[in-house]
CSV table of C-alpha atoms in Angstrom, one decimal:
chain,number,residue,atom,x,y,z
A,262,MET,CA,0.2,0.0,-0.2
A,263,ALA,CA,1.3,3.4,-0.9
A,264,VAL,CA,1.7,6.3,1.7
A,265,SER,CA,-0.7,8.8,0.8
A,266,ASP,CA,0.3,12.6,0.5
A,267,HIS,CA,4.0,11.3,1.1
A,268,ARG,CA,6.4,14.3,0.4
A,269,THR,CA,10.0,15.1,1.7
A,270,ILE,CA,11.2,18.0,3.6
A,271,ARG,CA,14.7,19.4,4.3
A,272,LEU,CA,15.5,20.1,7.9
A,273,PRO,CA,16.3,24.0,8.5
A,274,GLY,CA,19.7,25.5,8.9
A,275,ARG,CA,22.8,24.0,7.4
A,276,SER,CA,21.5,20.5,7.3
A,277,THR,CA,21.8,18.2,4.4
A,278,VAL,CA,19.4,15.9,6.1
A,279,PHE,CA,15.8,15.1,4.2
A,280,VAL,CA,13.1,13.4,6.0
A,281,PRO,CA,9.8,11.8,4.5
A,282,VAL,CA,6.6,13.4,6.1
A,283,ILE,CA,3.4,11.4,5.9
A,284,GLY,CA,0.2,13.5,5.9
A,285,THR,CA,-2.7,11.5,7.2
A,286,LYS,CA,-5.7,14.2,6.5
A,287,LYS,CA,-8.4,12.3,4.8
A,288,ASN,CA,-11.3,13.7,3.2
A,289,ASN,CA,-14.8,12.0,2.8
A,290,GLU,CA,-16.2,13.0,-0.7
A,291,LEU,CA,-19.7,12.3,0.2
A,292,SER,CA,-19.8,14.5,3.3
A,293,GLY,CA,-17.1,16.8,2.7
A,294,ILE,CA,-16.0,16.5,6.6
A,295,SER,CA,-12.3,15.9,6.9
A,296,LYS,CA,-10.8,13.5,9.7
A,297,ALA,CA,-7.4,12.3,10.6
A,298,THR,CA,-6.5,8.9,11.3
A,299,ARG,CA,-3.1,8.0,12.9
A,300,GLU,CA,-1.4,5.9,10.1
A,301,TRP,CA,1.9,5.8,11.9
A,302,THR,CA,2.5,6.1,15.5
A,303,VAL,CA,5.7,6.1,18.0
A,304,THR,CA,6.1,5.1,21.5
A,305,ILE,CA,9.3,6.3,23.4
A,306,ASP,CA,9.1,4.2,26.5
A,307,PRO,CA,9.0,5.6,29.3
A,308,ALA,CA,9.3,9.3,28.0
A,309,ILE,CA,6.0,8.7,26.1
A,310,PRO,CA,4.4,5.5,27.3
A,311,ASP,CA,1.3,6.2,25.4
A,312,SER,CA,1.7,6.4,21.5
A,313,THR,CA,1.9,9.8,19.8
A,314,GLU,CA,1.3,10.6,16.0
A,315,LEU,CA,4.3,10.0,14.1
A,316,TYR,CA,4.7,12.9,11.5
A,317,GLY,CA,7.9,11.4,9.7
A,318,PHE,CA,10.8,9.0,10.1
A,319,SER,CA,13.8,7.9,8.4
A,320,TYR,CA,16.7,5.5,9.0
A,321,ASN,CA,18.7,3.0,7.0
A,322,THR,CA,20.9,-0.1,7.6
A,323,THR,CA,24.4,-0.3,5.6
A,324,ARG,CA,26.9,-2.9,5.3
A,325,GLU,CA,30.5,-2.0,4.7
A,326,THR,CA,32.7,-4.3,2.8
A,327,VAL,CA,36.5,-4.2,2.1
A,328,GLY,CA,37.6,-4.6,-1.1
A,329,HIS,CA,40.3,-6.8,-2.6
A,330,ALA,CA,43.2,-6.0,-5.0
A,331,VAL,CA,41.4,-8.4,-7.3
A,332,ASN,CA,38.3,-6.6,-7.1
A,333,GLN,CA,36.8,-9.7,-4.8
A,334,LEU,CA,34.7,-8.7,-1.6
A,335,ILE,CA,36.4,-10.0,1.4
A,336,ALA,CA,33.8,-11.8,4.2
A,337,ASN,CA,35.0,-9.3,6.9
A,338,ALA,CA,32.1,-6.6,6.6
A,339,ALA,CA,30.1,-4.7,9.4
A,340,THR,CA,26.6,-3.9,9.3
A,341,ARG,CA,25.6,-0.5,10.6
A,342,LEU,CA,22.5,1.2,11.8
A,343,SER,CA,21.9,4.7,10.9
A,344,ASP,CA,20.1,7.5,13.1
A,345,LEU,CA,16.7,7.0,13.5
A,346,ILE,CA,15.4,10.3,12.8
A,347,ILE,CA,11.6,11.0,14.1
A,348,ILE,CA,9.4,14.0,13.5
A,349,ILE,CA,6.7,14.2,16.4
A,350,GLN,CA,4.5,16.9,17.9
A,351,ASN,CA,6.3,19.3,20.3
A,352,ALA,CA,4.7,18.7,23.6
A,353,THR,CA,4.8,18.0,27.4
A,354,TYR,CA,7.1,15.5,27.0
A,355,SER,CA,9.7,17.5,24.9
A,356,PRO,CA,11.8,18.3,27.8
A,357,VAL,CA,12.1,15.2,29.1
A,358,LEU,CA,13.5,13.9,25.8
A,359,GLU,CA,15.9,16.7,25.8
A,360,GLN,CA,17.1,15.9,29.2
A,361,TYR,CA,17.7,12.4,28.0
A,362,MET,CA,20.0,13.9,25.2
A,363,ASN,CA,21.6,15.9,27.8
A,364,ASP,CA,22.6,13.4,30.4
A,365,GLY,CA,23.0,10.4,27.9
A,366,THR,CA,19.8,8.3,29.4
A,367,MET,CA,19.2,4.9,27.5
A,368,ILE,CA,15.7,4.7,26.2
A,369,PRO,CA,15.0,0.8,26.4
A,370,MET,CA,12.5,0.7,23.3
A,371,ILE,CA,11.1,2.7,20.7
A,372,THR,CA,8.2,1.3,18.8
A,373,ILE,CA,6.9,2.8,15.3
A,374,GLN,CA,3.6,1.3,14.2
A,375,ARG,CA,1.7,1.4,11.1
A,376,TRP,CA,-2.1,1.1,11.3
A,377,GLY,CA,-4.7,0.4,8.7
A,378,TRP,CA,-8.2,-0.5,8.2
A,379,ILE,CA,-8.8,-4.5,7.7
A,380,ASN,CA,-12.2,-5.8,8.0
A,381,SER,CA,-13.7,-2.6,9.5
A,382,ALA,CA,-11.3,-2.7,12.4
A,383,LEU,CA,-8.4,-0.4,12.9
A,384,THR,CA,-5.3,-3.0,12.7
A,385,GLU,CA,-1.4,-3.0,13.4
A,386,LEU,CA,0.1,-3.7,9.6
A,387,ASP,CA,3.5,-2.7,10.6
A,388,LYS,CA,5.8,-2.5,13.6
A,389,ARG,CA,9.2,-1.7,14.0
A,390,GLU,CA,11.3,-1.7,17.3
A,391,PHE,CA,14.4,-0.1,18.1
A,392,GLY,CA,16.2,-1.2,21.3
A,393,VAL,CA,18.9,0.5,23.3
A,394,CYS,CA,18.4,4.1,22.1
A,395,TYR,CA,20.2,7.3,22.8
A,396,VAL,CA,19.2,10.9,21.7
A,397,THR,CA,22.1,12.1,19.7
A,398,GLN,CA,20.2,15.4,18.6
A,399,PHE,CA,17.2,17.3,19.7
A,400,ARG,CA,15.6,20.0,17.6
A,401,GLN,CA,12.7,21.9,18.2
A,402,ILE,CA,11.4,23.4,14.9
A,403,LEU,CA,8.3,25.5,15.3
A,404,ASP,CA,5.6,23.0,16.7
A,405,TYR,CA,7.6,20.1,15.7
A,406,LEU,CA,10.1,18.0,17.6
A,407,VAL,CA,12.8,16.5,15.4
A,408,LEU,CA,14.8,13.5,17.2
A,409,PHE,CA,18.1,11.9,15.8
A,410,ILE,CA,18.5,8.5,18.1
A,411,ARG,CA,21.2,6.0,18.0
A,412,PRO,CA,19.8,2.4,18.2
A,413,ILE,CA,21.8,-0.8,18.8
A,414,GLN,CA,19.1,-3.1,18.0
A,415,ARG,CA,16.3,-3.2,15.4
A,416,ASP,CA,13.3,-5.7,15.0
A,417,GLU,CA,10.8,-5.2,12.4
A,418,LYS,CA,7.6,-7.0,11.6
A,419,ILE,CA,5.3,-6.8,8.7
A,420,LEU,CA,1.8,-8.4,8.9
A,421,ILE,CA,0.4,-9.7,5.8
A,422,PHE,CA,-3.3,-10.1,4.8
A,423,GLY,CA,-5.2,-11.5,2.0
A,424,GLN,CA,-7.7,-9.6,0.3
A,425,ASN,CA,-10.4,-10.7,2.1
A,426,GLY,CA,-8.8,-9.7,5.5
A,427,GLU,CA,-7.8,-12.8,6.2
A,428,SER,CA,-4.2,-13.4,8.1
A,429,LYS,CA,-1.4,-14.7,5.8
A,430,GLY,CA,1.3,-14.2,8.5
A,431,GLN,CA,4.3,-12.0,8.9
A,432,ALA,CA,7.6,-11.2,7.8
A,433,VAL,CA,10.2,-10.5,10.3
A,434,SER,CA,14.0,-9.3,10.3
A,435,SER,CA,16.1,-8.4,13.0
A,436,ILE,CA,19.6,-6.9,13.3
A,437,SER,CA,22.0,-6.0,16.6
A,438,ALA,CA,24.6,-3.4,15.7
A,439,THR,CA,26.4,-4.7,18.8
A,440,THR,CA,27.1,-8.5,17.6
A,441,GLY,CA,26.2,-8.3,13.8
A,442,ILE,CA,23.8,-11.0,14.4
A,443,SER,CA,20.9,-10.7,12.1
A,444,SER,CA,18.0,-13.0,11.5
A,445,VAL,CA,14.8,-13.4,8.8
A,446,GLY,CA,11.5,-15.3,9.6
């Protein structure tokens, strides 16, 4: 399913960072009434124990491989997790998150979830968990808060549904930046 109203913004200042931003405003053509559904949410435990709407996020995984003189790849390579960049609303939890950056407080788990309607019920479609996290940058931009977070562990689970809404299982991947061990299931 494509993300509706997707666009990318460049963070203000000297930043060269572009972050995808997700619009969740849906229009009802019959009544003309607009409503917003939280398609993406984030839970930052323990700073934000309840989920809050996620306006945008970005992260990547890279594997650096050392080259050989004969242009062959050598088996010693390291998998690296980038910073997780998230955009959320500036709210009462913002000072707590800034203090986490200031004193180096470890956040045990950050959970990003995607929601969608399956058989008239709001259902989790995608879950990404980032473990052992540290806030590396805190940026307040007007009503928004942009956090750069360094994760050590990442697990991703995508739930698969058929056309009739029947569950078809899940696709799971996991990677640890400390051990380099990854798994798919």
